[in-house]
Coordinates of C-alpha atoms in Angstrom, one line a residue:
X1 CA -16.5 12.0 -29.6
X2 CA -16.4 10.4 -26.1
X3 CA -19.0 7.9 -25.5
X4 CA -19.1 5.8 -21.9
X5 CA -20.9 2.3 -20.6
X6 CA -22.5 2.0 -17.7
X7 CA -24.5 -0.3 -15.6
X8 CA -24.3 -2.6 -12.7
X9 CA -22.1 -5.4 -12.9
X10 CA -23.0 -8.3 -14.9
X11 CA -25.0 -5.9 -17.5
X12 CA -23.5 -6.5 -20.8
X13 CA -21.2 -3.3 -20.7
X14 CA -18.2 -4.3 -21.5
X15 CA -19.7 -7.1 -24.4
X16 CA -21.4 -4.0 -26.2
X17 CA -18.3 -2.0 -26.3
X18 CA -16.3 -4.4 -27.8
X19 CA -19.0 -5.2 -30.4
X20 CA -19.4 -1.2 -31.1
X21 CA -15.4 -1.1 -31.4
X22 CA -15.3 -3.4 -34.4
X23 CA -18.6 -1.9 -36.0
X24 CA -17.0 1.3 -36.0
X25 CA -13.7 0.4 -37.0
X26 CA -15.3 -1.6 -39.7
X27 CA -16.6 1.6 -41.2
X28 CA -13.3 3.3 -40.8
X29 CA -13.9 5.2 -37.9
X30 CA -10.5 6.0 -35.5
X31 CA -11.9 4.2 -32.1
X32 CA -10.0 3.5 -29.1
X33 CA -11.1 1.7 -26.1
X34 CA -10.6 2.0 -22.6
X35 CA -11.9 1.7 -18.8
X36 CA -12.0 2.6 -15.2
X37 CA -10.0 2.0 -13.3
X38 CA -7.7 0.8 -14.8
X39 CA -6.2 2.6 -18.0
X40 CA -2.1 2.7 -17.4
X41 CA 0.6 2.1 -14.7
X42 CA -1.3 4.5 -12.3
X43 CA -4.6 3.0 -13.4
X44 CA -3.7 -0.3 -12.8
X45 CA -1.6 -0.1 -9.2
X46 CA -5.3 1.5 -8.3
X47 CA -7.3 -1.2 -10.1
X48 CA -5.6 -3.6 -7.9
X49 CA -6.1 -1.8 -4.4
X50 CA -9.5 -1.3 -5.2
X51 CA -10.8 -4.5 -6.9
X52 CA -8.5 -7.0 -6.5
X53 CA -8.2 -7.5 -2.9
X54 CA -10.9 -9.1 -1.3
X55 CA -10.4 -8.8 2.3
X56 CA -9.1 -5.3 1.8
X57 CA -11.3 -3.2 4.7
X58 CA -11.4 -0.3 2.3
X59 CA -12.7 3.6 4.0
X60 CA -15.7 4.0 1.8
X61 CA -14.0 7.5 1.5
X62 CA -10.5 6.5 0.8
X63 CA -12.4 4.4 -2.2
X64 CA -13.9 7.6 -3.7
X65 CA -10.4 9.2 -3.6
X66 CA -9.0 6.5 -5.6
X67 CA -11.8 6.0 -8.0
X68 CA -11.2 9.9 -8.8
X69 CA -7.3 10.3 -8.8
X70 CA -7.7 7.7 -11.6
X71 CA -10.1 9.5 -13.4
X72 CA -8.1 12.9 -12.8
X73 CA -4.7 11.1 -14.4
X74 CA -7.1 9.1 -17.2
X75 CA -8.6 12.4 -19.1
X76 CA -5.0 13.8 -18.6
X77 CA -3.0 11.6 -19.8
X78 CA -4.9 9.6 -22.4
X79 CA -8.8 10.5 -22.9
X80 CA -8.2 14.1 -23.3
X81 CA -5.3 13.8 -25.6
X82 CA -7.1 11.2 -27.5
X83 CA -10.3 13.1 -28.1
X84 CA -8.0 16.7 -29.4
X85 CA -6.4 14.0 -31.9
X86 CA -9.6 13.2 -33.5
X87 CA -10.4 9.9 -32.6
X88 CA -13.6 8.3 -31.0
X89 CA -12.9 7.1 -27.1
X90 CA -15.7 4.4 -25.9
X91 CA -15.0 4.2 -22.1
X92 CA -16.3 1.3 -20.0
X93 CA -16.9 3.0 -16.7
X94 CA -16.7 7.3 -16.3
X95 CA -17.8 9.1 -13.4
X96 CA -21.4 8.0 -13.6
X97 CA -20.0 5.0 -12.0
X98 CA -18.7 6.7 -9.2
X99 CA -22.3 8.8 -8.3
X100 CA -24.1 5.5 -8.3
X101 CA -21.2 3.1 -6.9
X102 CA -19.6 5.1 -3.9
X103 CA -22.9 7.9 -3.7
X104 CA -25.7 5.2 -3.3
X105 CA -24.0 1.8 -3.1
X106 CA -21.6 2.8 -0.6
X107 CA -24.4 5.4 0.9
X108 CA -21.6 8.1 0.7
X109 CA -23.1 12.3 0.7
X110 CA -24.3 11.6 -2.7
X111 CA -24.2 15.4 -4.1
X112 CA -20.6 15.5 -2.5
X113 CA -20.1 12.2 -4.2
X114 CA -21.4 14.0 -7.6
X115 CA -19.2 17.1 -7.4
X116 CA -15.8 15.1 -6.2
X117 CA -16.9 12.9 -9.3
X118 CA -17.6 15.5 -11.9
X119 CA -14.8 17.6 -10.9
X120 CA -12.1 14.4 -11.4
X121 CA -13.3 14.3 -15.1
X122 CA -11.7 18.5 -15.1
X123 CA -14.1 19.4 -17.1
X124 CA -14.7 16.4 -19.5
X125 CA -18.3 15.6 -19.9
X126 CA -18.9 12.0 -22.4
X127 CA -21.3 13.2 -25.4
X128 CA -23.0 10.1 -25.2
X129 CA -23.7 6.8 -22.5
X130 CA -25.4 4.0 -22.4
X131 CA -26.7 2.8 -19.3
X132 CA -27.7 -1.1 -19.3
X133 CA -30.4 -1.8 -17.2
X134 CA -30.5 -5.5 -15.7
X135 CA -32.6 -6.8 -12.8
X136 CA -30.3 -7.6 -9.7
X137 CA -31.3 -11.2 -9.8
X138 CA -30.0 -11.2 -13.2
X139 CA -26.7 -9.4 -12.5
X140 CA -25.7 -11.8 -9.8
X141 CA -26.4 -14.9 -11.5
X142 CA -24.1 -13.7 -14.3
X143 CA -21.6 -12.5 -11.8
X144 CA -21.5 -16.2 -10.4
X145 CA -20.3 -17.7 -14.2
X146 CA -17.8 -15.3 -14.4
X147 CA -14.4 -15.7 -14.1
X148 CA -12.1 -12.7 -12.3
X149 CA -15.0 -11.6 -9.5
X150 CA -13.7 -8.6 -7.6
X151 CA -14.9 -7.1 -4.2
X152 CA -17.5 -4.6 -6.2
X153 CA -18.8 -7.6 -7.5
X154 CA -19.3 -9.9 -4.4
X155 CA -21.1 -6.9 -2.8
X156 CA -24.8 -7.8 -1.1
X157 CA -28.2 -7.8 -3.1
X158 CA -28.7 -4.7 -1.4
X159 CA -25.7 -2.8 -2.3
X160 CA -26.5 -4.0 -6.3
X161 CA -30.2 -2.7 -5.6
X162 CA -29.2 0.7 -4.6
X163 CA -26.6 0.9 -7.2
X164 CA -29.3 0.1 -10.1
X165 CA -31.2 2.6 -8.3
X166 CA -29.0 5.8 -8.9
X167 CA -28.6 4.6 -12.2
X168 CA -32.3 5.1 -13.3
X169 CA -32.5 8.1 -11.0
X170 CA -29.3 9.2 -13.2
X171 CA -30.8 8.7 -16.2
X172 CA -33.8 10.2 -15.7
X173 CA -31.8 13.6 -14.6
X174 CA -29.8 13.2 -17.9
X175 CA -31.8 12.3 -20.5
X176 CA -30.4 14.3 -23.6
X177 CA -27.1 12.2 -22.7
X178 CA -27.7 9.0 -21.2
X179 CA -29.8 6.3 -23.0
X180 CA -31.5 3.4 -21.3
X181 CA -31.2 0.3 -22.8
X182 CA -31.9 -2.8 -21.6
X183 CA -29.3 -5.6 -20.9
X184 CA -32.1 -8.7 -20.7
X185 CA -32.1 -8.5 -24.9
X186 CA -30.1 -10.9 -26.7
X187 CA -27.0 -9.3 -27.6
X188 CA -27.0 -8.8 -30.7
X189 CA -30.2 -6.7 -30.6
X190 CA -28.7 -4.2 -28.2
X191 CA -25.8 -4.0 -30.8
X192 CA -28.3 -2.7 -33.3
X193 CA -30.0 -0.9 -31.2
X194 CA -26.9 1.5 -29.8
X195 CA -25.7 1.6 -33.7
X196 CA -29.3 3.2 -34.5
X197 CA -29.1 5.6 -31.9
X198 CA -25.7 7.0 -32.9
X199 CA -26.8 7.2 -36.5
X200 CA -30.1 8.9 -35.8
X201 CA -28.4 11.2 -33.0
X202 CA -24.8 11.9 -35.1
X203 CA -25.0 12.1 -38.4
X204 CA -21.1 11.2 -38.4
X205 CA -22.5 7.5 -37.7
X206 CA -25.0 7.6 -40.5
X207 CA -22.8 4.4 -42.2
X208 CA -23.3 2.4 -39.4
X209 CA -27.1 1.7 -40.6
X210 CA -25.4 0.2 -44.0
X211 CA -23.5 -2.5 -41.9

């Protein structure tokens, strides 16, 4: 089962999948957690280029390139191998990312944008995402508490607009996948609220109702 987080930055992602990890793992599930970019050595050399160099005057195109050799390497190397032994991935980031990121945000071709992505995944689709919807306001203020900003974060109100944008767009095209929840709830209602829709939806997750 590979299930994937998305949203704009700042939307509660990355707190859900943590809480969903130890839910699941309470219940004895087999879960692993991971990201993009940035899951091994190759991962990581292109986290850096990418996000962690501010003044980096990064080819909107060379950025897509990167974003998808990662991905390509990722379901090689560790998704893919992870999934035919069995065991649950959650992914924080896949190639939805990409689509709304370098498609809209970075006002890229946006079907090129969507083919380049899908094809990095080689054939990998996630059985399940949640997409956290925030309001841009919201996003930035968060992204101004937090420690570790990047350059996708320190990106203009615009840029975050357009991303949110494809998002919905994206989850209107893919509704039998992609489940809109909103990131404005307190946290541990979303919690319950993703546990319910994997028990009503897989009835592999039925336990997670008892806990």
């Amino acid at each position: 089962m590979f299930i994937t987080f998305e949203g704009i930055e700042g939307s509660g992602k990355s707190t859900q999948i943590n809480l969903l990890h130890k839910a699941l793992e309470k219940v004895h599930f087999d879960v692993e957690i991971t990201r993009e970019p940035g899951w091994g050595a190759i991962g990581n050399l292109i986290r850096k280029i990418i996000l962690e160099n501010p003044d980096l005057d990064l080819e909107p195109l060379a950025e897509l390139s990167l974003f998808c050799a990662d991905r390509a390497q990722h379901v090689k190397d560790f998704i893919r191998p992870m999934l035919n032994q069995g065991k649950i991935v959650l992914c924080d980031r896949f190639y939805d990312s990409t689509i709304a990121y370098q498609g809209f945000g970075r006002e890229l071709n946006p079907e090129f944008v969507k083919q380049t992505a899908i094809n990095s995944a080689l054939g990998l689709c996630p059985n399940t995402t949640f997409l956290f919807d925030i309001s841009v306001n919201t996003a930035l203020s968060r992204i101004v508490e937090r420690p570790g900003r990047n350059r996708i974060d320190d990106e203009s109100f615009d840029f975050h607009s357009r991303v949110k944008s494809a998002y919905l767009e994206i989850a209107r095209n893919s509704s039998n996948r992609v489940h809109l929840i909103s990131g404005e709830e307190d946290i541990e209602a979303v919690h319950e609220q993703i546990k319910e829709i994997l028990s009503k939806n897989y009835s592999i997750f039925s336990r997670l109702r008892k806990k």
